[in-house]
Coordinates of C-alpha atoms in Angstrom, one line a residue:
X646 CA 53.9 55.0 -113.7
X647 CA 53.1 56.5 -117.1
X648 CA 50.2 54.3 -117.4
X649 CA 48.2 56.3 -114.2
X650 CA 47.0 59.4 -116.0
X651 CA 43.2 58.6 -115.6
X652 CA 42.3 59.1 -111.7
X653 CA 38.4 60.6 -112.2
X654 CA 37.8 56.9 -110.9
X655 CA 38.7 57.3 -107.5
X656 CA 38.2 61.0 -107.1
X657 CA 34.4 60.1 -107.3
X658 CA 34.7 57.5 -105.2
X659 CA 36.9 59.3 -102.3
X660 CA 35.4 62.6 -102.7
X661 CA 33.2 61.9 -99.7
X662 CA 35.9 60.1 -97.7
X663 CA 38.2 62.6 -96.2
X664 CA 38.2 63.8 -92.5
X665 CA 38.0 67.5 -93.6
X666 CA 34.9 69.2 -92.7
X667 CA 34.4 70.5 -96.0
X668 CA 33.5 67.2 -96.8
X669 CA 31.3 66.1 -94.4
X670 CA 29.3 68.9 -95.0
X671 CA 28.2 68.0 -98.4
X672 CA 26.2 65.5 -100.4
X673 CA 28.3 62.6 -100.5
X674 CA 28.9 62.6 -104.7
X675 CA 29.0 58.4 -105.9
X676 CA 28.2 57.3 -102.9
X677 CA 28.0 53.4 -103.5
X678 CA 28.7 49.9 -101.8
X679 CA 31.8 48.2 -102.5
X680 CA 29.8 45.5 -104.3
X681 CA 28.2 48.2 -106.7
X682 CA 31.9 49.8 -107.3
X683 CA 34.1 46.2 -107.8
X684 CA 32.8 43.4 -110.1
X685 CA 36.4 42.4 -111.6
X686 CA 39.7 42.2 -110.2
X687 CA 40.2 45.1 -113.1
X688 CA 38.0 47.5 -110.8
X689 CA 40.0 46.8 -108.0
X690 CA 43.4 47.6 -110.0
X691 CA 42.0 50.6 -111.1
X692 CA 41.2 51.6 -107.4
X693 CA 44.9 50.7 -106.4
X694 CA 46.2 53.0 -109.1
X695 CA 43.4 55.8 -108.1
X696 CA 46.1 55.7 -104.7
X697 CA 48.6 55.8 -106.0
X698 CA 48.0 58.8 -107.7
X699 CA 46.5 60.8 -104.5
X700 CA 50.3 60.5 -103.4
X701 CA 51.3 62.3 -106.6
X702 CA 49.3 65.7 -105.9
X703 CA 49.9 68.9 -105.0
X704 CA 49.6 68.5 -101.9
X705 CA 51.6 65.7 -101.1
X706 CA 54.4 65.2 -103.5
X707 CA 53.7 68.0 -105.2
X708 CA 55.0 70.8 -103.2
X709 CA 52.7 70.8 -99.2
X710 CA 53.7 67.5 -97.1
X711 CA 57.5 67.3 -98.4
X712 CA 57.9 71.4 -98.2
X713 CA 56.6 70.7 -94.7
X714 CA 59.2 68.0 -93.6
X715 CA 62.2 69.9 -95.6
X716 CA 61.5 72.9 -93.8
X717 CA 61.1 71.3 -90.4
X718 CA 65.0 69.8 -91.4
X719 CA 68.3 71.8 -90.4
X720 CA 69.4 71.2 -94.1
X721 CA 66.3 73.6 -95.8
X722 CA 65.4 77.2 -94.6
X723 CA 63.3 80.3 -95.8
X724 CA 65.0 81.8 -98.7
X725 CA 62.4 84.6 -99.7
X726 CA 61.1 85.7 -96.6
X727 CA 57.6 87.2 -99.0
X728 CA 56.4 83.5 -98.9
X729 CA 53.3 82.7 -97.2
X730 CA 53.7 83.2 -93.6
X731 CA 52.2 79.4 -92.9
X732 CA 55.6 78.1 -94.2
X733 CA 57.4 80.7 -92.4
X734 CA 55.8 79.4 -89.1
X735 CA 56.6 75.3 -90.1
X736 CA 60.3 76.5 -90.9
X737 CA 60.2 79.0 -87.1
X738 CA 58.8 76.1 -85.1
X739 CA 56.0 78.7 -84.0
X740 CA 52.8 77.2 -86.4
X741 CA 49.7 76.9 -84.1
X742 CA 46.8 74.4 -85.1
X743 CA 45.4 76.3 -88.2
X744 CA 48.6 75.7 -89.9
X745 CA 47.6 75.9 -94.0
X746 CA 50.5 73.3 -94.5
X747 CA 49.0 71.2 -92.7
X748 CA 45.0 71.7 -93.6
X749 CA 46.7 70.5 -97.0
X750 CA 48.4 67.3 -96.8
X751 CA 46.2 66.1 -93.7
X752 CA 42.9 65.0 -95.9
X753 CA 44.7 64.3 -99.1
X754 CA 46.8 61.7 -96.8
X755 CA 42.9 60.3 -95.5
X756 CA 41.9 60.5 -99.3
X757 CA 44.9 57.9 -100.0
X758 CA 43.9 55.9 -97.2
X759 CA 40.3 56.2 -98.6
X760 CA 41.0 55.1 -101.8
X761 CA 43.3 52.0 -100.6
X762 CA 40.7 50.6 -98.4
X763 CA 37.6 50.7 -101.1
X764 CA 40.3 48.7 -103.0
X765 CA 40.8 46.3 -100.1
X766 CA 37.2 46.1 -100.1
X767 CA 36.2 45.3 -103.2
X768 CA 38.8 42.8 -103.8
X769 CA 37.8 41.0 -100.5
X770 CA 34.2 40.6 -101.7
X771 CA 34.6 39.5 -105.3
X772 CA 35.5 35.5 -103.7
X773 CA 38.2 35.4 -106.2
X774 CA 41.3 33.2 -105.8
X775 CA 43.8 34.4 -103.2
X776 CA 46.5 34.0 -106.0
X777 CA 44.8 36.4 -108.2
X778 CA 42.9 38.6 -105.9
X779 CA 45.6 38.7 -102.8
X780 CA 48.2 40.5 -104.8
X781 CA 46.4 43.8 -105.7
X782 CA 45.0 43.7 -102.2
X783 CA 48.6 43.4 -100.6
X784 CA 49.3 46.5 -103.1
X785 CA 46.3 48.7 -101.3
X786 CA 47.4 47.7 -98.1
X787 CA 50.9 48.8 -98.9
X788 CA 49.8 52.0 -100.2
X789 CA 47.2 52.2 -96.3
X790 CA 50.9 51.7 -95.1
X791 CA 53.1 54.2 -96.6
X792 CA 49.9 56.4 -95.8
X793 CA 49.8 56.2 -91.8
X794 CA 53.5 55.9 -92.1
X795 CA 53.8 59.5 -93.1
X796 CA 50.9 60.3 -90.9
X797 CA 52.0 58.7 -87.4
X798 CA 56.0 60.3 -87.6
X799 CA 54.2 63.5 -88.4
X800 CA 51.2 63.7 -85.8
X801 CA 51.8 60.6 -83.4
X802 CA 48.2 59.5 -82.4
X803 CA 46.1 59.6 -85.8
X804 CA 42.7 58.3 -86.5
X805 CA 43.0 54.7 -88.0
X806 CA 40.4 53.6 -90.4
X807 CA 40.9 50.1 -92.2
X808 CA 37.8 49.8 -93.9
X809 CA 35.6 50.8 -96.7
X810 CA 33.4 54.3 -95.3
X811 CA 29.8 54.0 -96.7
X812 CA 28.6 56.8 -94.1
X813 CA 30.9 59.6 -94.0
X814 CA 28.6 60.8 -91.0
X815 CA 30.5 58.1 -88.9
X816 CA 33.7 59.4 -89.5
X817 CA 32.6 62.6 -87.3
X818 CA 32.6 60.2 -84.4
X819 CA 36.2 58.7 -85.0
X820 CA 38.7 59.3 -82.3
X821 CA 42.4 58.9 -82.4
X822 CA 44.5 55.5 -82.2
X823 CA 47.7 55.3 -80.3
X824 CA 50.6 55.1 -82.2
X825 CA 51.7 52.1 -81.0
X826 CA 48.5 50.6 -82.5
X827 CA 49.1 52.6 -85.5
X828 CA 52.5 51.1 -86.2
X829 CA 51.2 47.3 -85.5
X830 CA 48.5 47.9 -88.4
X831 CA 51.5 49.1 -90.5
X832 CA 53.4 46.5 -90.0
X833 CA 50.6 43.9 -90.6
X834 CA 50.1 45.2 -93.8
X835 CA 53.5 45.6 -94.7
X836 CA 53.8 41.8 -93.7
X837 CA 50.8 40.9 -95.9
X838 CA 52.1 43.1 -99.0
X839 CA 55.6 41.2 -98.5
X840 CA 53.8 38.3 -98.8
X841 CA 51.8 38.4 -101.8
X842 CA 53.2 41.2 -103.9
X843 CA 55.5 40.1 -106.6
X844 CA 59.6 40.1 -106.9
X845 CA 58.3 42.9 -110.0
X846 CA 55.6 44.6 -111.3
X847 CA 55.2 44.8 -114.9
X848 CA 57.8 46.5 -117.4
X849 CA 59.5 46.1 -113.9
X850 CA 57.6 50.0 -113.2
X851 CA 58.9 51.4 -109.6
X852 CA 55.9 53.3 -108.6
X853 CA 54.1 50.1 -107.7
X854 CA 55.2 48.2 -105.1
X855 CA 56.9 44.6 -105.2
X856 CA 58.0 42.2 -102.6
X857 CA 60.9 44.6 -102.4
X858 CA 59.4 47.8 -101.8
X859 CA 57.2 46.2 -98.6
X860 CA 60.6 44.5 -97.0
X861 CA 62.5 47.7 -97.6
X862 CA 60.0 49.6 -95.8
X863 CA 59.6 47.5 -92.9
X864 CA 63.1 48.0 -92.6
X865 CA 62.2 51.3 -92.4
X866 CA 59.2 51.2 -89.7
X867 CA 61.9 49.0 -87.6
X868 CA 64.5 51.7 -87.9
X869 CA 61.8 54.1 -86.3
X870 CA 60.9 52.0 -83.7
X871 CA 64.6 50.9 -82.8
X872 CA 63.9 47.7 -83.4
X873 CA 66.9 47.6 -84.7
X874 CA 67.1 43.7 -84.8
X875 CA 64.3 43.4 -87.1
X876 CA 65.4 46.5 -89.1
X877 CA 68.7 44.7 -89.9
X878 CA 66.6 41.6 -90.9
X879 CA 64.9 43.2 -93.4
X880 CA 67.1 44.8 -95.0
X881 CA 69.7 42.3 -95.1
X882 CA 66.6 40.7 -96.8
X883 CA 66.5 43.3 -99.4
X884 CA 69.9 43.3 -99.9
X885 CA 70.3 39.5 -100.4
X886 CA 67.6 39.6 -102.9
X887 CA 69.3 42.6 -105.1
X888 CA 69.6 40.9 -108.5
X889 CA 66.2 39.1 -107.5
X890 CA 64.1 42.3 -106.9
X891 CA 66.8 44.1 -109.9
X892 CA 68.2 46.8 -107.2
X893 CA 71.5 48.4 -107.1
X894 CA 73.1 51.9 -107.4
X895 CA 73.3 54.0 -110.3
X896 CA 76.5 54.7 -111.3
X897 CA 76.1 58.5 -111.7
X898 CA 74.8 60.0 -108.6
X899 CA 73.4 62.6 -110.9
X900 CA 71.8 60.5 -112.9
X901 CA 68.8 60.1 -110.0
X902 CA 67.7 63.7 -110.3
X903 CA 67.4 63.6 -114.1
X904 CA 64.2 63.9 -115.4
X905 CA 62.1 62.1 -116.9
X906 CA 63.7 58.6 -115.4
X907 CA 63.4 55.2 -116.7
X908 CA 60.1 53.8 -115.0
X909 CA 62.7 51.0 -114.2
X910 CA 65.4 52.9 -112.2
X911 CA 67.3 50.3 -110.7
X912 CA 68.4 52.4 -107.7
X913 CA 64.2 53.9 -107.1
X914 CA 62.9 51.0 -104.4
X915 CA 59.6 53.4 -104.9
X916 CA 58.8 56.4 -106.6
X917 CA 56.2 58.9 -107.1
X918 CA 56.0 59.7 -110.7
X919 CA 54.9 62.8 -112.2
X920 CA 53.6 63.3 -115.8
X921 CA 55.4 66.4 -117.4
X922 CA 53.0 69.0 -118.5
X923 CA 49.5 67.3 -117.1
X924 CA 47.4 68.3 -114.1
X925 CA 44.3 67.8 -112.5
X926 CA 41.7 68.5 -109.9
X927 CA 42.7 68.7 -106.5
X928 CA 45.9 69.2 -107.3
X929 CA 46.6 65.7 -109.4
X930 CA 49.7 65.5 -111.1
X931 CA 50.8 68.9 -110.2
X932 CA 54.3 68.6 -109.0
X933 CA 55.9 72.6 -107.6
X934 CA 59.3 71.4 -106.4
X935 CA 61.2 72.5 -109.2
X936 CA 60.2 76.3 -108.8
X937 CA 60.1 75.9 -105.0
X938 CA 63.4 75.3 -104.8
X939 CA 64.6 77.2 -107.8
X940 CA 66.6 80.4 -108.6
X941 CA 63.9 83.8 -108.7
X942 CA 65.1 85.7 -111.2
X943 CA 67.2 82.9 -113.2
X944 CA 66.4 82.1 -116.9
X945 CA 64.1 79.8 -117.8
X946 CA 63.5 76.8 -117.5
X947 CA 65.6 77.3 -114.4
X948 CA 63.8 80.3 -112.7
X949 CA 61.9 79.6 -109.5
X950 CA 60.4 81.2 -106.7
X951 CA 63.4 81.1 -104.1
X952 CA 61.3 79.0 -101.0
X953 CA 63.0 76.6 -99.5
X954 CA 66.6 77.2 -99.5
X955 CA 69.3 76.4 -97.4
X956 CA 71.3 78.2 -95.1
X957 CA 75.2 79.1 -96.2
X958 CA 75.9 76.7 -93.4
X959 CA 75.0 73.6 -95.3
X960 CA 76.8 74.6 -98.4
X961 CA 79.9 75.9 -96.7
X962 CA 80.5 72.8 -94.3
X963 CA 79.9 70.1 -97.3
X964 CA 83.2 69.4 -98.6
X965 CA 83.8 71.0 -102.5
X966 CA 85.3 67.6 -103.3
X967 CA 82.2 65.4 -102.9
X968 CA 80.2 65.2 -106.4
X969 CA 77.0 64.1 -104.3
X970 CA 77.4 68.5 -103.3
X971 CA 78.3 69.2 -106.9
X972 CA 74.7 67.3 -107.8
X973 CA 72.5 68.8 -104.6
X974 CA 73.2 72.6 -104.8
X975 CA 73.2 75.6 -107.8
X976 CA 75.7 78.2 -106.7
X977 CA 75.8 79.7 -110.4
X978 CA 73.1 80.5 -112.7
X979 CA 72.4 82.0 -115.6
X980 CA 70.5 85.2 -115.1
X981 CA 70.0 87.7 -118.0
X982 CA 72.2 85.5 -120.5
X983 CA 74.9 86.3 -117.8
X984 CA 75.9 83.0 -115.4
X985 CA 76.7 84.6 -112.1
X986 CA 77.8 83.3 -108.9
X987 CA 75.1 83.1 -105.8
X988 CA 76.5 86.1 -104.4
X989 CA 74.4 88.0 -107.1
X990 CA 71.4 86.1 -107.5
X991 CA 68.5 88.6 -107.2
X992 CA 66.6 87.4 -104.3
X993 CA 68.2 84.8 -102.2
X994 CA 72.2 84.9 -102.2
X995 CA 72.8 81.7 -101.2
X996 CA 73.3 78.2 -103.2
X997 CA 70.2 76.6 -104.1
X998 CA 68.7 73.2 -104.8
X999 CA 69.2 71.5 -107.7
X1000 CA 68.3 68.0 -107.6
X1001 CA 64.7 69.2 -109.0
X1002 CA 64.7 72.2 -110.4
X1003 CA 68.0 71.8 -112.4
X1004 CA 66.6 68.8 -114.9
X1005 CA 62.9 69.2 -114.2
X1006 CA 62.2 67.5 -117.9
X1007 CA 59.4 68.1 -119.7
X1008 CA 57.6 71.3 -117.8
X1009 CA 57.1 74.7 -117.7
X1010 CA 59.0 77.3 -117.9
X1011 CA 59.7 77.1 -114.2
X1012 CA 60.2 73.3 -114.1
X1013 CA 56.6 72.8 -112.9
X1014 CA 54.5 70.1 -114.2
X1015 CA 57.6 67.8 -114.3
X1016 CA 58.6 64.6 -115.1
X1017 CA 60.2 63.5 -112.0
X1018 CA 60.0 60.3 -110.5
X1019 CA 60.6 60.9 -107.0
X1020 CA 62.5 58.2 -105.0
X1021 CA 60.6 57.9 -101.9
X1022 CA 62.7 55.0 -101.2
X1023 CA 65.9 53.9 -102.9
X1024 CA 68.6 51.4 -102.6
X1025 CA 71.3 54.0 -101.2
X1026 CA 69.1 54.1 -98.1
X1027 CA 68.7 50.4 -97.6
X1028 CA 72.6 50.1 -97.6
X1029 CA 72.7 52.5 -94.9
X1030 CA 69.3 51.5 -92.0
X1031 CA 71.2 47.8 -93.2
X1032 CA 74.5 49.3 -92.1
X1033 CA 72.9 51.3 -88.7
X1034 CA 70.9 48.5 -87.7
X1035 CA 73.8 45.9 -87.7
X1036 CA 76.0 48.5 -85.7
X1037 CA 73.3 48.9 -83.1
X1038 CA 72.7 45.2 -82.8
X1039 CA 76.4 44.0 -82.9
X1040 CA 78.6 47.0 -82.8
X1041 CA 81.5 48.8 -84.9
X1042 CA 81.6 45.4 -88.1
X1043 CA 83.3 44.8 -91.5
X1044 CA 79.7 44.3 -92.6
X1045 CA 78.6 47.8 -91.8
X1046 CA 81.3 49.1 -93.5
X1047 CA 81.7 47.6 -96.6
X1048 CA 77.6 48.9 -96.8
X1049 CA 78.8 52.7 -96.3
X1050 CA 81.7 52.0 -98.4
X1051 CA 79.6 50.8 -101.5
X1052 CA 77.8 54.1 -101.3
X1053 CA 81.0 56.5 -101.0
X1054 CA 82.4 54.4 -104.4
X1055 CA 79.6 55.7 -105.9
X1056 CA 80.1 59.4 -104.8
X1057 CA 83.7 59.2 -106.2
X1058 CA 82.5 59.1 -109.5
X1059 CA 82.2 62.4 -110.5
X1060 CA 80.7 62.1 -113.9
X1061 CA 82.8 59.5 -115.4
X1062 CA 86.1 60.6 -113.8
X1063 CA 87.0 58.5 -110.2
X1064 CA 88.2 60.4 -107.8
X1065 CA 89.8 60.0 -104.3
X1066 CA 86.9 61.4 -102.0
X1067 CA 85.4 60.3 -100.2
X1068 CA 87.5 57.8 -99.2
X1069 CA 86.2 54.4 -97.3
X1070 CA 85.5 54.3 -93.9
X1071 CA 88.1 52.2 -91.8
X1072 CA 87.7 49.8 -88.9
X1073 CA 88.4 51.2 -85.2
X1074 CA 85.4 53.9 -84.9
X1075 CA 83.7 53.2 -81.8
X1076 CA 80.1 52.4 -82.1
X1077 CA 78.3 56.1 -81.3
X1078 CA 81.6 57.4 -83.3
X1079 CA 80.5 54.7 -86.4
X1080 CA 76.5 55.9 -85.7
X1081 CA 77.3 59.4 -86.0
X1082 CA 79.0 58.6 -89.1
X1083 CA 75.7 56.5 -90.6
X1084 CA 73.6 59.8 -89.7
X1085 CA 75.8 62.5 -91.6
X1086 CA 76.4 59.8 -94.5
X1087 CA 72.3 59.6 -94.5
X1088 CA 72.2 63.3 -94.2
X1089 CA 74.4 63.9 -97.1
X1090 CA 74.1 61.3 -99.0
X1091 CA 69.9 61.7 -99.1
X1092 CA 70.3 65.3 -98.8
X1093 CA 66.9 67.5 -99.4
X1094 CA 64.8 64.4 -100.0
X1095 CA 62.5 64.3 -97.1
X1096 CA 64.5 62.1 -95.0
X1097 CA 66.4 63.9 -92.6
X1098 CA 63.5 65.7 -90.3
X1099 CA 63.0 62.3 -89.7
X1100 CA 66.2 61.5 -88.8
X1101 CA 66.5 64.0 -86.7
X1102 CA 63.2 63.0 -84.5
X1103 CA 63.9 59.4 -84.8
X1104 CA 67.1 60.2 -83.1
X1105 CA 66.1 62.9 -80.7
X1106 CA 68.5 65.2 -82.5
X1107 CA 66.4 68.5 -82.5
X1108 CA 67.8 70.3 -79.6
X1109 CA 71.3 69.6 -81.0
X1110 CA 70.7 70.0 -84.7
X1111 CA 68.8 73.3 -83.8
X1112 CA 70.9 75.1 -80.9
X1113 CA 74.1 73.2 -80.5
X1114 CA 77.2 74.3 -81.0
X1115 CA 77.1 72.6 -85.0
X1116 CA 73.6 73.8 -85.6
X1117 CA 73.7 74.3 -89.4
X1118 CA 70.3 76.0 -89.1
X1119 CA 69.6 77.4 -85.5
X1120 CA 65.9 77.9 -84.4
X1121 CA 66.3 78.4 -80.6
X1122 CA 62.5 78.5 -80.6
X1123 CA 62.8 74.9 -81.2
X1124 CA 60.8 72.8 -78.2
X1125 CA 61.3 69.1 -77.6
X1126 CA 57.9 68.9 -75.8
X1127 CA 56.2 69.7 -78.5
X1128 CA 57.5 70.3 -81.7
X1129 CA 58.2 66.6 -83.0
X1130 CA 55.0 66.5 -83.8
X1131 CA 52.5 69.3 -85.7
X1132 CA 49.0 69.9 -84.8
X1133 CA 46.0 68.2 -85.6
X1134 CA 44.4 70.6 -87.6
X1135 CA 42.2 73.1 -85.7
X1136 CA 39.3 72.5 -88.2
X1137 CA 39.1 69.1 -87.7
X1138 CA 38.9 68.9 -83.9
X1139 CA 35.9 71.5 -84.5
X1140 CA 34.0 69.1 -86.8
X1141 CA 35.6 66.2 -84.3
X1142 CA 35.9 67.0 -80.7
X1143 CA 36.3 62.8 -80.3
X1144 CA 40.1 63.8 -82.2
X1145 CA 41.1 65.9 -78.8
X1146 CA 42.9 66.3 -76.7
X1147 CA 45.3 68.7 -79.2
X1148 CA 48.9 67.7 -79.2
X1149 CA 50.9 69.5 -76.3
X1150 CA 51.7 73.2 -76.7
X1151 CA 49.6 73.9 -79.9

């Protein structure tokens, strides 16, 4: 969204607004009622893309939250061990509740949800037309949405605030919502935003939501629940609607990973765009994912900081003839004008990621500051909660299939030149043989994109992901009791006792 760059709007207006202490300690800064802040449905669209761009910080996007759920996944691990020991204990399962991760990406998620709900707000009391006012207002709700999304899978039971804070005193006596009430209010939103958002945005632009975007993730929030009826449903929805909403697959897999992308990405449901070369306070438009995952030591622009890498096991048991691995991982790099195998890179001798750091666009000359546009959600993944949901409901179907099949086309197109593999799924899988086959298509297939640690706790995976026999990354300190969700921070239960009771065995 290349039109976002100017976000001092909302960082006056949530500055006051998060539930870190740091905050609540101070002078609120712009303090104001929603009828002093809106007066045009303008001022409202401005505080909608003020959200929007919270998501696209440093501490989100940018390198904390999705560092944190790649390194909670079997598919990323530790490459240099020198990095900051909080993401040594995130990757370990042994954080405790003053996690720096997670001091991060905790408030900047509140800040989101801050900003969102002065735009519900403010739109609400303007008395304008539902057809003009409902649609920006069904965009901050969506945005609220994606918010406590991330937050609930991450935390469980999470403060919920839906309104417009005009006392950040009051938030010191907020206590936690149950995630079951957490989920309802998502889904209400997500109801109202597939309501009244349109079939597209301007220019067609992917990092604002449509009609689309809100039925794709309900689909989503189904899938987590199991309600795999109503999962199916909505993205059968999305599916039906393809040319309407103007989804489908790119033809290159690579192409997705290329940076800067058109706005208008056919494949990106919704995306978190990054402007190449700008930043801001608090982290704004800082995006760290190249050099995260990049070679230390390569050349530039391909050097990096070795971070999150994965373990030989992922490379080694992904088949060399699928293009989606050829795309995913660098296991040759220039280095010294030399290009050298892994087994000699400097720091880390394993393959690395390359789906960031490997066309990171206009940045430095370690890929940060990029222009990536991030696919939070993308049509490969309707195809496949579409094909998992109908298998759950009605077992091993044609339907299914020909879903997981239109994604494996794609992969045999390896640049231009078809190939044989992977070859389509055929009938006669039994229905946990066909599920198993939906979760390693999703694990490979949206590989190092801050799906699969949710995949894995969606589907109770951790103990076998993690110690089983097939455990491409083992952590026998992995706990079920306690390690599908992180801690609330330990600050803000000291600000907040109303937040407690801790999560179990932090």
């Amino acid at each position: 969204m290349k039109h976002l760059t100017n976000k001092l709007f909302l960082f006056i207006l949530t500055a006051s607004f998060s539930l870190g202490c740091a905050d609540l300690d101070e002078k609120p800064v712009g303090l104001l009622a929603p009828e002093s802040l809106f007066r045009t449905a303008k001022d409202v669209e401005t505080a909608v893309f003020g959200a929007y761009g919270w998501i696209a910080t440093e501490r989100l996007y940018g390198r904390q939250f999705v560092s944190a759920l790649m390194l909670r996944s079997d598919m990323v691990d530790i490459g240099d061990r020198g990095t900051p020991a909080e993401r040594q204990q995130v990757n370990d399962f042994n954080m405790d509740d003053n996690n720096n991760m997670v001091n991060q990406f905790w408030p900047n998620w509140y800040q989101t949800i801050s900003a969102a709900n002065a735009a519900i707000s403010g739109g609400a009391q303007l008395g304008l037309p539902e057809a003009e006012i409902n649609p920006l207002i069904a965009e901050a709700r969506f945005v609220r949405a994606f918010a406590y999304f991330n937050l609930v899978q991450v935390f469980g039971d999470v403060p919920y605030i839906d309104y417009f804070i005009s006392n950040p005193e009051a938030v010191k006596e907020i206590s936690r919502t149950p995630a079951a009430t957490v989920y309802a209010s998502i889904i209400a939103d997500l109801e109202f935003a597939k309501q009244w958002l349109p079939e597209k945005q301007p220019s067609e632009v992917r990092s604002r939501a449509s009609k689309g975007t809100a039925a794709s993730y309900l689909a989503s929030v189904h899938l987590t629940l199991a309600d795999y009826a109503k999962a199916y449903a909505e993205a059968k929805y999305v599916i039906d609607n393809k040319d309407k909403f103007g989804y489908a697959l790119e033809a290159d897999f690579q192409t997705l990973f290329v940076a800067p992308q058109a706005p208008n990405m056919k494949e990106h449901i919704f995306d978190i765009d990054f402007l190449g070369l700008k930043n801001g306070e608090g982290g704004a438009n800082d995006d760290i994912m190249a050099p995260m995952t990049g070679v230390r030591g390569g050349d530039a622009p391909r050097s990096g900081w070795s971070v999150l890498v994965p373990s030989m096991n992922v490379f080694n048991t992904w088949d060399n003839r699928d293009y989606r691995k050829e795309v995913s991982f660098d296991d040759s790099l220039l280095i010294g004008g030399k290009l050298v195998p892994y087994t000699e890179f400097p720091n880390t001798k394993r393959p690395h990621i390359a789906k960031y750091a490997r066309f990171a666009g206009t940045s430095n000359s370690e890929g940060r500051y990029s222009d990536h546009n991030y696919a939070a959600m993308r049509y490969a993944e309707i195809l496949l909660i579409a094909a998992e949901a109908s298998v759950e409901v009605n077992g091993p179907n044609a339907e299914a299939l020909t879903y997981i099949n239109e994604i494996r086309a794609r992969a045999r197109n390896w640049a231009g030149k078809q190939t044989a593999f992977p070859a389509n799924v055929a009938a006669g899988l039994s229905k946990a043989a066909l599920i198993d086959l939906i979760m390693e298509e999703r694990r490979i297939e949206l590989a190092f994109e801050y799906k699969r640690w949710f995949d894995i706790k969606r589907r109770n995976m951790g103990e076998t992901v993690f110690s089983g026999p097939k455990s491409l990354e083992p952590h026998t300190s992995f706990n079920p009791a306690r390690d599908y969700l992180m801690p609330i921070p330990r600050v803000e239960l000291q600000v907040n006792p109303n937040l407690g009771p801790q999560n179990p065995g932090y």
